[in-house]
Structures are given as C-alpha cells and as structure tokens.
C-alpha cells in the first residue's frame, strides 16, 4: 500500500521555479499597473493630492504674500497717493520678514508639521465624537425634563436643588 514518489529531476524543479518567478513578476506588474491607473483616476476626479503639511504651509505663506502684495498696490481713497508707496513698502517688508521666519522652521522640521496636522485631526475627531454623544443624549429624552432627584426628603423652603443641612 505504500506509494513511492518518483524522483524529480533537477531540470523540472528549475523550470517550475522559473515559472513561479515569472508569475510573481506578472502579478507584481499587474498590481503596479492597477495602482497607477487608480491613482490617475482619483487625480482626475479629485484633483492632485495634498502635499505634506510643510508644503501646504509654504504654499499658504506664498499665497498670503501674493494677496497682500496685490492689496498694497491698490490706492486707498482714505490714505491718498502719499501713503500708498509707504504702505506698499511696509507690507512688503512684513511679508519678507514672515517668509524669513517661516522658511528655516519648515526646512529644519518638516515632519513636525505633519505631526501637528495629525494631532489636529485627532483632536477634531475627539471633539466630534464628544459632541455627537452629547447630542445623542439630548435627543434621546422621551419625556419632558423632570427633577432628577426623586428622593422623599423634605425640601423645606429651598429654591435650589441642594439639601438643607442644620449646623446647630
């Protein structure tokens, strides 16, 4: 009743390994192609993905600087033509100082901004959870609000919910 396994040739084993290797490569290639196609589809549907928090901060500073530069170029009827060039110079100086202060921080600590963004998202999620839980408690009340303390004690002349204590 014993069945003997026939000895395998070394050539057969190498051929099987080669087929497995090409199959694994084909699988990896197909997965990579599918992933690239999905990324391209999402990029066209939702736009480019956001960059890191440091890149976003840099873009914010550049955008604010650009908008302030445009606003400083407008002539204000209240300030007149005399204050216009001086105001433009002050705005440009403030923008340059802000950029000079932000850029080194971004360059030295790009990961800190990612951590701050993640912490902000976690705080927002915790706040949202707390608010939803409280709203659930508020909306789940079936009856009108009533006195929560229904003990048969003498309330006396008190107006508040506290209990009277004799100190004598």
PDB file of C-alpha atoms in Angstrom:
ATOM      1  CA  UNK A   1       0.000   0.000   0.000  1.00  0.00           C
ATOM      2  CA  UNK A   2       2.895   2.306   0.132  1.00  0.00           C
ATOM      3  CA  UNK A   3       3.229   4.638  -2.760  1.00  0.00           C
ATOM      4  CA  UNK A   4       6.609   5.659  -3.861  1.00  0.00           C
ATOM      5  CA  UNK A   5       7.251   9.128  -5.092  1.00  0.00           C
ATOM      6  CA  UNK A   6       9.138   9.218  -8.264  1.00  0.00           C
ATOM      7  CA  UNK A   7      12.389  11.102  -8.068  1.00  0.00           C
ATOM      8  CA  UNK A   8      12.222  14.545  -9.564  1.00  0.00           C
ATOM      9  CA  UNK A   9      14.766  15.815 -11.963  1.00  0.00           C
ATOM     10  CA  UNK A  10      16.704  18.961 -11.177  1.00  0.00           C
ATOM     11  CA  UNK A  11      15.657  20.409 -14.535  1.00  0.00           C
ATOM     12  CA  UNK A  12      11.954  20.104 -13.697  1.00  0.00           C
ATOM     13  CA  UNK A  13      12.477  21.897 -10.398  1.00  0.00           C
ATOM     14  CA  UNK A  14      14.310  24.774 -12.068  1.00  0.00           C
ATOM     15  CA  UNK A  15      11.581  25.115 -14.693  1.00  0.00           C
ATOM     16  CA  UNK A  16       8.873  25.276 -12.030  1.00  0.00           C
ATOM     17  CA  UNK A  17      10.846  27.890 -10.078  1.00  0.00           C
ATOM     18  CA  UNK A  18      11.256  29.957 -13.238  1.00  0.00           C
ATOM     19  CA  UNK A  19       7.507  29.796 -13.960  1.00  0.00           C
ATOM     20  CA  UNK A  20       6.745  30.838 -10.395  1.00  0.00           C
ATOM     21  CA  UNK A  21       9.187  33.750 -10.641  1.00  0.00           C
ATOM     22  CA  UNK A  22       7.640  34.984 -13.894  1.00  0.00           C
ATOM     23  CA  UNK A  23       4.149  34.575 -12.394  1.00  0.00           C
ATOM     24  CA  UNK A  24       5.186  36.598  -9.351  1.00  0.00           C
ATOM     25  CA  UNK A  25       6.658  39.286 -11.599  1.00  0.00           C
ATOM     26  CA  UNK A  26       3.496  39.337 -13.710  1.00  0.00           C
ATOM     27  CA  UNK A  27       1.380  39.670 -10.560  1.00  0.00           C
ATOM     28  CA  UNK A  28       3.536  42.500  -9.227  1.00  0.00           C
ATOM     29  CA  UNK A  29       3.443  44.246 -12.606  1.00  0.00           C
ATOM     30  CA  UNK A  30      -0.339  43.911 -12.853  1.00  0.00           C
ATOM     31  CA  UNK A  31      -0.763  45.268  -9.319  1.00  0.00           C
ATOM     32  CA  UNK A  32       1.509  48.217 -10.060  1.00  0.00           C
ATOM     33  CA  UNK A  33      -0.416  48.983 -13.259  1.00  0.00           C
ATOM     34  CA  UNK A  34      -3.756  48.794 -11.430  1.00  0.00           C
ATOM     35  CA  UNK A  35      -2.476  51.062  -8.669  1.00  0.00           C
ATOM     36  CA  UNK A  36      -1.168  53.608 -11.185  1.00  0.00           C
ATOM     37  CA  UNK A  37      -4.492  53.560 -13.047  1.00  0.00           C
ATOM     38  CA  UNK A  38      -6.428  54.062  -9.813  1.00  0.00           C
ATOM     39  CA  UNK A  39      -4.175  56.958  -8.787  1.00  0.00           C
ATOM     40  CA  UNK A  40      -4.648  58.578 -12.201  1.00  0.00           C
ATOM     41  CA  UNK A  41      -8.422  58.147 -11.954  1.00  0.00           C
ATOM     42  CA  UNK A  42      -8.525  59.713  -8.482  1.00  0.00           C
ATOM     43  CA  UNK A  43      -6.252  62.550  -9.597  1.00  0.00           C
ATOM     44  CA  UNK A  44      -8.611  63.407 -12.465  1.00  0.00           C
ATOM     45  CA  UNK A  45     -11.702  63.067 -10.260  1.00  0.00           C
ATOM     46  CA  UNK A  46     -10.490  64.816  -7.089  1.00  0.00           C
ATOM     47  CA  UNK A  47      -7.513  66.853  -8.263  1.00  0.00           C
ATOM     48  CA  UNK A  48      -3.927  66.492  -7.101  1.00  0.00           C
ATOM     49  CA  UNK A  49      -3.450  65.026  -3.632  1.00  0.00           C
ATOM     50  CA  UNK A  50      -2.436  67.450  -0.899  1.00  0.00           C
ATOM     51  CA  UNK A  51       1.246  67.657  -0.128  1.00  0.00           C
ATOM     52  CA  UNK A  52       2.835  67.407   3.248  1.00  0.00           C
ATOM     53  CA  UNK A  53       1.859  69.881   5.939  1.00  0.00           C
ATOM     54  CA  UNK A  54       5.173  71.711   5.468  1.00  0.00           C
ATOM     55  CA  UNK A  55       4.496  72.139   1.741  1.00  0.00           C
ATOM     56  CA  UNK A  56       0.969  73.324   2.468  1.00  0.00           C
ATOM     57  CA  UNK A  57       2.263  75.890   4.971  1.00  0.00           C
ATOM     58  CA  UNK A  58       4.795  77.129   2.433  1.00  0.00           C
ATOM     59  CA  UNK A  59       2.030  77.456  -0.177  1.00  0.00           C
ATOM     60  CA  UNK A  60      -0.161  79.309   2.337  1.00  0.00           C
ATOM     61  CA  UNK A  61       2.593  81.805   3.107  1.00  0.00           C
ATOM     62  CA  UNK A  62       3.231  82.368  -0.591  1.00  0.00           C
ATOM     63  CA  UNK A  63      -0.473  82.861  -1.316  1.00  0.00           C
ATOM     64  CA  UNK A  64      -0.948  85.285   1.572  1.00  0.00           C
ATOM     65  CA  UNK A  65       2.149  87.204   0.479  1.00  0.00           C
ATOM     66  CA  UNK A  66       0.816  87.400  -3.073  1.00  0.00           C
ATOM     67  CA  UNK A  67      -2.607  88.626  -1.916  1.00  0.00           C
ATOM     68  CA  UNK A  68      -1.088  91.219   0.409  1.00  0.00           C
ATOM     69  CA  UNK A  69       1.129  92.436  -2.411  1.00  0.00           C
ATOM     70  CA  UNK A  70      -1.927  92.885  -4.635  1.00  0.00           C
ATOM     71  CA  UNK A  71      -3.846  94.665  -1.874  1.00  0.00           C
ATOM     72  CA  UNK A  72      -0.981  97.011  -1.118  1.00  0.00           C
ATOM     73  CA  UNK A  73      -0.901  98.027  -4.772  1.00  0.00           C
ATOM     74  CA  UNK A  74      -4.457  99.363  -4.614  1.00  0.00           C
ATOM     75  CA  UNK A  75      -4.832 103.079  -3.979  1.00  0.00           C
ATOM     76  CA  UNK A  76      -6.883 103.797  -0.885  1.00  0.00           C
ATOM     77  CA  UNK A  77      -9.101 106.876  -1.018  1.00  0.00           C
ATOM     78  CA  UNK A  78      -8.634 107.365   2.717  1.00  0.00           C
ATOM     79  CA  UNK A  79      -4.848 107.371   2.652  1.00  0.00           C
ATOM     80  CA  UNK A  80      -4.372 109.195  -0.610  1.00  0.00           C
ATOM     81  CA  UNK A  81      -1.449 108.949  -3.008  1.00  0.00           C
ATOM     82  CA  UNK A  82       1.142 109.947  -0.399  1.00  0.00           C
ATOM     83  CA  UNK A  83       0.626 106.968   1.930  1.00  0.00           C
ATOM     84  CA  UNK A  84       0.377 104.461  -0.946  1.00  0.00           C
ATOM     85  CA  UNK A  85       4.097 103.864  -1.586  1.00  0.00           C
ATOM     86  CA  UNK A  86       4.911 103.868   2.119  1.00  0.00           C
ATOM     87  CA  UNK A  87       2.149 101.338   2.823  1.00  0.00           C
ATOM     88  CA  UNK A  88       3.374  99.150  -0.018  1.00  0.00           C
ATOM     89  CA  UNK A  89       6.885  99.183   1.374  1.00  0.00           C
ATOM     90  CA  UNK A  90       5.682  98.277   4.889  1.00  0.00           C
ATOM     91  CA  UNK A  91       3.569  95.395   3.588  1.00  0.00           C
ATOM     92  CA  UNK A  92       6.433  94.044   1.509  1.00  0.00           C
ATOM     93  CA  UNK A  93       8.777  94.269   4.482  1.00  0.00           C
ATOM     94  CA  UNK A  94       6.332  92.446   6.769  1.00  0.00           C
ATOM     95  CA  UNK A  95       5.812  89.717   4.171  1.00  0.00           C
ATOM     96  CA  UNK A  96       9.549  89.249   3.711  1.00  0.00           C
ATOM     97  CA  UNK A  97      10.065  89.026   7.476  1.00  0.00           C
ATOM     98  CA  UNK A  98       7.298  86.449   7.789  1.00  0.00           C
ATOM     99  CA  UNK A  99       8.800  84.359   4.985  1.00  0.00           C
ATOM    100  CA  UNK A 100      12.265  84.652   6.524  1.00  0.00           C
ATOM    101  CA  UNK A 101      10.892  83.429   9.865  1.00  0.00           C
ATOM    102  CA  UNK A 102       8.834  80.545   8.453  1.00  0.00           C
ATOM    103  CA  UNK A 103      11.218  79.099   5.866  1.00  0.00           C
ATOM    104  CA  UNK A 104      14.011  77.991   8.244  1.00  0.00           C
ATOM    105  CA  UNK A 105      11.487  76.370  10.576  1.00  0.00           C
ATOM    106  CA  UNK A 106       9.952  74.450   7.676  1.00  0.00           C
ATOM    107  CA  UNK A 107      13.367  73.379   6.400  1.00  0.00           C
ATOM    108  CA  UNK A 108      14.600  72.151   9.803  1.00  0.00           C
ATOM    109  CA  UNK A 109      11.406  70.442  10.959  1.00  0.00           C
ATOM    110  CA  UNK A 110       9.225  69.280   8.051  1.00  0.00           C
ATOM    111  CA  UNK A 111       7.923  66.272   9.999  1.00  0.00           C
ATOM    112  CA  UNK A 112       6.746  68.439  12.886  1.00  0.00           C
ATOM    113  CA  UNK A 113       4.052  69.970  10.695  1.00  0.00           C
ATOM    114  CA  UNK A 114       2.819  66.524   9.666  1.00  0.00           C
ATOM    115  CA  UNK A 115       2.621  65.537  13.336  1.00  0.00           C
ATOM    116  CA  UNK A 116       0.783  68.775  14.191  1.00  0.00           C
ATOM    117  CA  UNK A 117      -1.684  68.184  11.374  1.00  0.00           C
ATOM    118  CA  UNK A 118      -2.278  64.606  12.557  1.00  0.00           C
ATOM    119  CA  UNK A 119      -2.752  65.806  16.139  1.00  0.00           C
ATOM    120  CA  UNK A 120      -5.225  68.420  14.948  1.00  0.00           C
ATOM    121  CA  UNK A 121      -7.191  65.756  13.079  1.00  0.00           C
ATOM    122  CA  UNK A 122      -7.243  63.557  16.186  1.00  0.00           C
ATOM    123  CA  UNK A 123      -8.453  66.458  18.348  1.00  0.00           C
ATOM    124  CA  UNK A 124     -11.153  67.232  15.817  1.00  0.00           C
ATOM    125  CA  UNK A 125     -12.273  63.591  15.793  1.00  0.00           C
ATOM    126  CA  UNK A 126     -12.388  63.512  19.601  1.00  0.00           C
ATOM    127  CA  UNK A 127     -14.395  66.747  19.718  1.00  0.00           C
ATOM    128  CA  UNK A 128     -16.783  65.474  17.051  1.00  0.00           C
ATOM    129  CA  UNK A 129     -17.282  62.242  18.984  1.00  0.00           C
ATOM    130  CA  UNK A 130     -17.990  64.111  22.215  1.00  0.00           C
ATOM    131  CA  UNK A 131     -20.475  66.437  20.524  1.00  0.00           C
ATOM    132  CA  UNK A 132     -22.269  63.552  18.812  1.00  0.00           C
ATOM    133  CA  UNK A 133     -22.519  61.668  22.110  1.00  0.00           C
ATOM    134  CA  UNK A 134     -23.952  64.721  23.869  1.00  0.00           C
ATOM    135  CA  UNK A 135     -26.400  65.353  21.040  1.00  0.00           C
ATOM    136  CA  UNK A 136     -27.450  61.720  21.288  1.00  0.00           C
ATOM    137  CA  UNK A 137     -28.193  62.155  24.991  1.00  0.00           C
ATOM    138  CA  UNK A 138     -30.141  65.343  24.333  1.00  0.00           C
ATOM    139  CA  UNK A 139     -32.245  63.878  21.551  1.00  0.00           C
ATOM    140  CA  UNK A 140     -32.912  60.538  23.245  1.00  0.00           C
ATOM    141  CA  UNK A 141     -35.017  62.081  26.039  1.00  0.00           C
ATOM    142  CA  UNK A 142     -38.566  60.816  25.571  1.00  0.00           C
ATOM    143  CA  UNK A 143     -40.291  62.904  28.212  1.00  0.00           C
ATOM    144  CA  UNK A 144     -40.100  66.458  29.422  1.00  0.00           C
ATOM    145  CA  UNK A 145     -37.259  67.347  31.759  1.00  0.00           C
ATOM    146  CA  UNK A 146     -38.086  66.487  35.351  1.00  0.00           C
ATOM    147  CA  UNK A 147     -36.422  66.669  38.720  1.00  0.00           C
ATOM    148  CA  UNK A 148     -33.643  64.112  38.646  1.00  0.00           C
ATOM    149  CA  UNK A 149     -33.648  63.684  42.424  1.00  0.00           C
ATOM    150  CA  UNK A 150     -36.914  61.987  43.335  1.00  0.00           C
ATOM    151  CA  UNK A 151     -35.999  61.084  46.909  1.00  0.00           C
ATOM    152  CA  UNK A 152     -38.785  61.555  49.509  1.00  0.00           C
ATOM    153  CA  UNK A 153     -36.890  64.111  51.601  1.00  0.00           C
ATOM    154  CA  UNK A 154     -38.188  67.382  52.957  1.00  0.00           C
ATOM    155  CA  UNK A 155     -37.101  70.186  50.671  1.00  0.00           C
ATOM    156  CA  UNK A 156     -38.272  72.908  53.007  1.00  0.00           C
ATOM    157  CA  UNK A 157     -38.218  76.488  51.811  1.00  0.00           C
ATOM    158  CA  UNK A 158     -35.257  75.999  49.493  1.00  0.00           C
ATOM    159  CA  UNK A 159     -35.439  77.283  45.968  1.00  0.00           C
ATOM    160  CA  UNK A 160     -32.463  75.289  44.667  1.00  0.00           C
ATOM    161  CA  UNK A 161     -31.778  71.592  44.233  1.00  0.00           C
ATOM    162  CA  UNK A 162     -29.384  71.436  47.217  1.00  0.00           C
ATOM    163  CA  UNK A 163     -30.147  69.692  50.515  1.00  0.00           C
ATOM    164  CA  UNK A 164     -30.611  71.653  53.739  1.00  0.00           C
ATOM    165  CA  UNK A 165     -28.024  70.958  56.425  1.00  0.00           C
ATOM    166  CA  UNK A 166     -28.532  72.065  60.071  1.00  0.00           C
ATOM    167  CA  UNK A 167     -25.248  73.152  61.615  1.00  0.00           C
ATOM    168  CA  UNK A 168     -26.519  73.522  65.226  1.00  0.00           C
TER     169      UNK A 168
END
